[in-house]
PDB file of C-alpha atoms in Angstrom:
ATOM      1  CA  UNK B1436     -49.166 -13.518  -8.598  1.00 56.00           C
ATOM      2  CA  UNK B1437     -49.371 -11.416  -5.307  1.00 66.00           C
ATOM      3  CA  UNK B1438     -50.245  -7.797  -6.477  1.00 75.00           C
ATOM      4  CA  UNK B1439     -48.738  -5.186  -3.983  1.00 78.00           C
ATOM      5  CA  UNK B1440     -50.952  -2.325  -5.279  1.00 80.00           C
ATOM      6  CA  UNK B1441     -54.284  -4.003  -4.889  1.00 80.00           C
ATOM      7  CA  UNK B1442     -53.356  -5.279  -1.648  1.00 77.00           C
ATOM      8  CA  UNK B1443     -51.979  -1.770  -0.508  1.00 81.00           C
ATOM      9  CA  UNK B1444     -55.511  -0.587  -1.956  1.00 78.00           C
ATOM     10  CA  UNK B1445     -57.475  -2.385   0.101  1.00 79.00           C
ATOM     11  CA  UNK B1446     -55.068  -2.010   3.261  1.00 81.00           C
ATOM     12  CA  UNK B1447     -54.099   1.284   3.014  1.00 85.00           C
ATOM     13  CA  UNK B1448     -56.319   2.699   6.220  1.00 86.00           C
ATOM     14  CA  UNK B1449     -55.147  -0.039   8.357  1.00 87.00           C
ATOM     15  CA  UNK B1450     -51.570   0.449   7.451  1.00 88.00           C
ATOM     16  CA  UNK B1451     -52.003   4.450   8.074  1.00 89.00           C
ATOM     17  CA  UNK B1452     -53.756   3.680  11.432  1.00 90.00           C
ATOM     18  CA  UNK B1453     -51.451   1.001  13.012  1.00 89.00           C
ATOM     19  CA  UNK B1454     -47.933   1.974  11.646  1.00 90.00           C
ATOM     20  CA  UNK B1455     -47.330   4.369  14.114  1.00 91.00           C
ATOM     21  CA  UNK B1456     -48.712   1.984  16.735  1.00 92.00           C
ATOM     22  CA  UNK B1457     -46.217  -0.527  15.454  1.00 92.00           C
ATOM     23  CA  UNK B1458     -43.446   1.567  15.808  1.00 92.00           C
ATOM     24  CA  UNK B1459     -44.382   2.984  19.185  1.00 92.00           C
ATOM     25  CA  UNK B1460     -44.931  -0.854  20.096  1.00 91.00           C
ATOM     26  CA  UNK B1461     -41.197  -1.578  19.062  1.00 93.00           C
ATOM     27  CA  UNK B1462     -39.699   1.631  20.833  1.00 92.00           C
ATOM     28  CA  UNK B1463     -41.106   0.085  23.984  1.00 91.00           C
ATOM     29  CA  UNK B1464     -39.413  -3.180  23.759  1.00 90.00           C
ATOM     30  CA  UNK B1465     -36.494  -1.667  22.631  1.00 92.00           C
ATOM     31  CA  UNK B1466     -36.318   0.673  25.284  1.00 92.00           C
ATOM     32  CA  UNK B1467     -38.895   0.086  28.110  1.00 90.00           C
ATOM     33  CA  UNK B1468     -38.135   3.269  29.911  1.00 91.00           C
ATOM     34  CA  UNK B1469     -39.963   5.165  27.141  1.00 90.00           C
ATOM     35  CA  UNK B1470     -43.266   3.980  28.899  1.00 88.00           C
ATOM     36  CA  UNK B1471     -43.276   7.278  30.709  1.00 90.00           C
ATOM     37  CA  UNK B1472     -42.681   9.155  27.706  1.00 90.00           C
ATOM     38  CA  UNK B1473     -45.348   7.300  25.416  1.00 90.00           C
ATOM     39  CA  UNK B1474     -48.163   6.856  28.112  1.00 90.00           C
ATOM     40  CA  UNK B1475     -50.019   9.871  27.335  1.00 91.00           C
ATOM     41  CA  UNK B1476     -49.812   9.792  23.395  1.00 93.00           C
ATOM     42  CA  UNK B1477     -51.175   6.215  23.663  1.00 93.00           C
ATOM     43  CA  UNK B1478     -54.095   7.258  25.290  1.00 93.00           C
ATOM     44  CA  UNK B1479     -54.384  10.062  23.287  1.00 95.00           C
ATOM     45  CA  UNK B1480     -54.472   8.280  20.096  1.00 94.00           C
ATOM     46  CA  UNK B1481     -57.123   5.286  21.809  1.00 94.00           C
ATOM     47  CA  UNK B1482     -59.380   8.119  22.615  1.00 94.00           C
ATOM     48  CA  UNK B1483     -58.906  10.213  19.570  1.00 95.00           C
ATOM     49  CA  UNK B1484     -59.634   7.361  17.526  1.00 94.00           C
ATOM     50  CA  UNK B1485     -62.921   5.947  19.726  1.00 93.00           C
ATOM     51  CA  UNK B1486     -64.171   9.451  19.419  1.00 94.00           C
ATOM     52  CA  UNK B1487     -63.909   9.572  15.867  1.00 93.00           C
ATOM     53  CA  UNK B1488     -65.224   6.093  15.492  1.00 91.00           C
ATOM     54  CA  UNK B1489     -68.242   6.777  17.414  1.00 90.00           C
ATOM     55  CA  UNK B1490     -69.020  10.128  16.052  1.00 92.00           C
ATOM     56  CA  UNK B1491     -69.143   8.906  12.592  1.00 89.00           C
ATOM     57  CA  UNK B1492     -72.895   7.869  12.729  1.00 86.00           C
ATOM     58  CA  UNK B1493     -74.193  10.981  14.045  1.00 89.00           C
ATOM     59  CA  UNK B1494     -72.149  13.002  12.003  1.00 89.00           C
ATOM     60  CA  UNK B1495     -73.311  10.964   8.913  1.00 88.00           C
ATOM     61  CA  UNK B1496     -77.237  12.054   9.914  1.00 88.00           C
ATOM     62  CA  UNK B1497     -76.185  15.005  10.740  1.00 88.00           C
ATOM     63  CA  UNK B1498     -74.379  15.946   6.965  1.00 87.00           C
ATOM     64  CA  UNK B1499     -76.048  13.310   4.919  1.00 84.00           C
ATOM     65  CA  UNK B1500     -74.487  14.534   1.664  1.00 85.00           C
ATOM     66  CA  UNK B1501     -70.814  14.623   2.951  1.00 86.00           C
ATOM     67  CA  UNK B1502     -68.939  12.574   0.865  1.00 88.00           C
ATOM     68  CA  UNK B1503     -65.912  12.901   3.085  1.00 88.00           C
ATOM     69  CA  UNK B1504     -67.917  11.338   6.187  1.00 88.00           C
ATOM     70  CA  UNK B1505     -68.859   8.529   3.912  1.00 88.00           C
ATOM     71  CA  UNK B1506     -65.232   7.780   2.820  1.00 88.00           C
ATOM     72  CA  UNK B1507     -64.255   7.563   6.588  1.00 88.00           C
ATOM     73  CA  UNK B1508     -66.994   5.477   7.765  1.00 88.00           C
ATOM     74  CA  UNK B1509     -65.987   2.731   5.260  1.00 87.00           C
ATOM     75  CA  UNK B1510     -62.928   2.165   7.373  1.00 89.00           C
ATOM     76  CA  UNK B1511     -64.768   1.877  11.086  1.00 89.00           C
ATOM     77  CA  UNK B1512     -63.602  -1.638  11.696  1.00 89.00           C
ATOM     78  CA  UNK B1513     -59.952  -0.434  10.941  1.00 91.00           C
ATOM     79  CA  UNK B1514     -60.414   2.226  12.977  1.00 92.00           C
ATOM     80  CA  UNK B1515     -61.910   0.545  16.015  1.00 91.00           C
ATOM     81  CA  UNK B1516     -59.077  -1.930  15.997  1.00 92.00           C
ATOM     82  CA  UNK B1517     -56.724   0.841  15.870  1.00 93.00           C
ATOM     83  CA  UNK B1518     -58.360   1.900  19.242  1.00 94.00           C
ATOM     84  CA  UNK B1519     -57.547  -1.483  20.377  1.00 94.00           C
ATOM     85  CA  UNK B1520     -54.081  -1.531  19.440  1.00 94.00           C
ATOM     86  CA  UNK B1521     -53.317   1.921  21.098  1.00 94.00           C
ATOM     87  CA  UNK B1522     -55.118   0.810  24.208  1.00 94.00           C
ATOM     88  CA  UNK B1523     -52.822  -2.495  24.505  1.00 93.00           C
ATOM     89  CA  UNK B1524     -49.630  -0.391  23.789  1.00 93.00           C
ATOM     90  CA  UNK B1525     -51.073   1.706  26.626  1.00 92.00           C
ATOM     91  CA  UNK B1526     -51.624  -1.236  28.935  1.00 90.00           C
ATOM     92  CA  UNK B1527     -48.318  -2.791  28.165  1.00 90.00           C
ATOM     93  CA  UNK B1528     -46.663   0.912  29.357  1.00 89.00           C
ATOM     94  CA  UNK B1529     -48.806   0.672  32.508  1.00 87.00           C
ATOM     95  CA  UNK B1530     -47.644  -2.885  32.978  1.00 87.00           C
ATOM     96  CA  UNK B1531     -44.078  -1.826  32.417  1.00 87.00           C
ATOM     97  CA  UNK B1532     -44.581   1.132  34.885  1.00 85.00           C
ATOM     98  CA  UNK B1533     -45.578  -1.653  37.574  1.00 83.00           C
ATOM     99  CA  UNK B1534     -41.994  -3.534  36.950  1.00 83.00           C
ATOM    100  CA  UNK B1535     -43.495  -6.365  34.810  1.00 81.00           C
ATOM    101  CA  UNK B1536     -45.529  -7.641  37.909  1.00 83.00           C
ATOM    102  CA  UNK B1537     -48.818  -9.453  37.167  1.00 82.00           C
ATOM    103  CA  UNK B1538     -49.862  -9.549  40.917  1.00 84.00           C
ATOM    104  CA  UNK B1539     -49.023  -5.701  40.990  1.00 82.00           C
ATOM    105  CA  UNK B1540     -50.878  -4.755  37.603  1.00 80.00           C
ATOM    106  CA  UNK B1541     -54.087  -6.910  38.602  1.00 81.00           C
ATOM    107  CA  UNK B1542     -54.264  -5.287  42.097  1.00 82.00           C
ATOM    108  CA  UNK B1543     -54.054  -1.686  40.659  1.00 81.00           C
ATOM    109  CA  UNK B1544     -56.710  -2.968  38.055  1.00 80.00           C
ATOM    110  CA  UNK B1545     -59.343  -2.913  40.907  1.00 83.00           C
ATOM    111  CA  UNK B1546     -58.706   0.821  41.775  1.00 84.00           C
ATOM    112  CA  UNK B1547     -61.975   2.765  40.867  1.00 87.00           C
ATOM    113  CA  UNK B1548     -59.626   4.951  38.697  1.00 84.00           C
ATOM    114  CA  UNK B1549     -58.221   2.127  36.624  1.00 85.00           C
ATOM    115  CA  UNK B1550     -61.221  -0.482  36.542  1.00 88.00           C
ATOM    116  CA  UNK B1551     -63.409   1.454  33.968  1.00 90.00           C
ATOM    117  CA  UNK B1552     -60.001   1.319  31.828  1.00 87.00           C
ATOM    118  CA  UNK B1553     -59.698  -2.252  32.319  1.00 87.00           C
ATOM    119  CA  UNK B1554     -63.361  -3.061  31.551  1.00 88.00           C
ATOM    120  CA  UNK B1555     -63.104  -0.785  28.102  1.00 88.00           C
ATOM    121  CA  UNK B1556     -59.849  -2.812  27.554  1.00 89.00           C
ATOM    122  CA  UNK B1557     -62.056  -6.171  27.546  1.00 89.00           C
ATOM    123  CA  UNK B1558     -64.625  -4.835  25.210  1.00 89.00           C
ATOM    124  CA  UNK B1559     -62.103  -3.524  22.830  1.00 90.00           C
ATOM    125  CA  UNK B1560     -60.192  -6.794  22.806  1.00 92.00           C
ATOM    126  CA  UNK B1561     -63.857  -9.009  22.082  1.00 90.00           C
ATOM    127  CA  UNK B1562     -64.307  -6.401  19.424  1.00 90.00           C
ATOM    128  CA  UNK B1563     -61.488  -6.301  18.187  1.00 91.00           C
ATOM    129  CA  UNK B1564     -61.242 -10.011  17.865  1.00 91.00           C
ATOM    130  CA  UNK B1565     -64.488 -10.341  16.131  1.00 91.00           C
ATOM    131  CA  UNK B1566     -64.031  -7.280  13.794  1.00 88.00           C
ATOM    132  CA  UNK B1567     -63.536  -9.387  10.761  1.00 87.00           C
ATOM    133  CA  UNK B1568     -65.734 -11.182   8.177  1.00 88.00           C
ATOM    134  CA  UNK B1569     -65.497 -14.563   9.697  1.00 92.00           C
ATOM    135  CA  UNK B1570     -67.321 -13.336  13.036  1.00 90.00           C
ATOM    136  CA  UNK B1571     -69.894 -11.761  10.683  1.00 88.00           C
ATOM    137  CA  UNK B1572     -70.714 -14.875   9.144  1.00 92.00           C
ATOM    138  CA  UNK B1573     -70.754 -17.060  12.127  1.00 91.00           C
ATOM    139  CA  UNK B1574     -72.152 -14.913  14.309  1.00 91.00           C
ATOM    140  CA  UNK B1575     -74.890 -13.276  11.538  1.00 91.00           C
ATOM    141  CA  UNK B1576     -75.164  -9.983  10.709  1.00 89.00           C
ATOM    142  CA  UNK B1577     -77.914  -8.998  13.599  1.00 90.00           C
ATOM    143  CA  UNK B1578     -75.813 -10.425  16.519  1.00 89.00           C
ATOM    144  CA  UNK B1579     -72.618  -9.190  15.571  1.00 88.00           C
ATOM    145  CA  UNK B1580     -74.247  -6.013  15.418  1.00 87.00           C
ATOM    146  CA  UNK B1581     -75.664  -5.927  18.842  1.00 88.00           C
ATOM    147  CA  UNK B1582     -72.206  -7.338  19.891  1.00 87.00           C
ATOM    148  CA  UNK B1583     -70.170  -4.078  18.561  1.00 85.00           C
ATOM    149  CA  UNK B1584     -72.844  -1.664  19.977  1.00 83.00           C
ATOM    150  CA  UNK B1585     -71.420  -2.655  23.419  1.00 79.00           C
ATOM    151  CA  UNK B1586     -69.039   0.170  22.825  1.00 76.00           C
ATOM    152  CA  UNK B1587     -71.792   2.699  23.614  1.00 75.00           C
ATOM    153  CA  UNK B1588     -72.128   1.283  27.019  1.00 68.00           C
TER     154      UNK B1588
END
């Protein structure tokens, strides 16, 4: 028997972080001309969550007794995956802006202002793909941790 309450308790942070992303993506699919409105919000969400997840360790070192920071720190993986989800939606906005042209999108990826974002999206993709227990076991914790520290570069 499936226990909804237990499942919700386990996954509430993932749901809260990705629920807006899901509806943003659905709005973009239903009405692609919303890309202009949604582009800044998706990047703000991705950057805000990235700053949050990267600042958790320094904040915990600075404020060791803080229960609030410890509780947020338990959800680092979910926050990191949400960063990737919002970055992908931002990429879709960019793709729609380029009239769904793969060649034009790839051409703009080589622009000096866009290239760092393209590299960041690639890094976020690798981190999101490996942000599960399967890869922690398969790679070993030390290798997995080293891979996940690449986001600091």
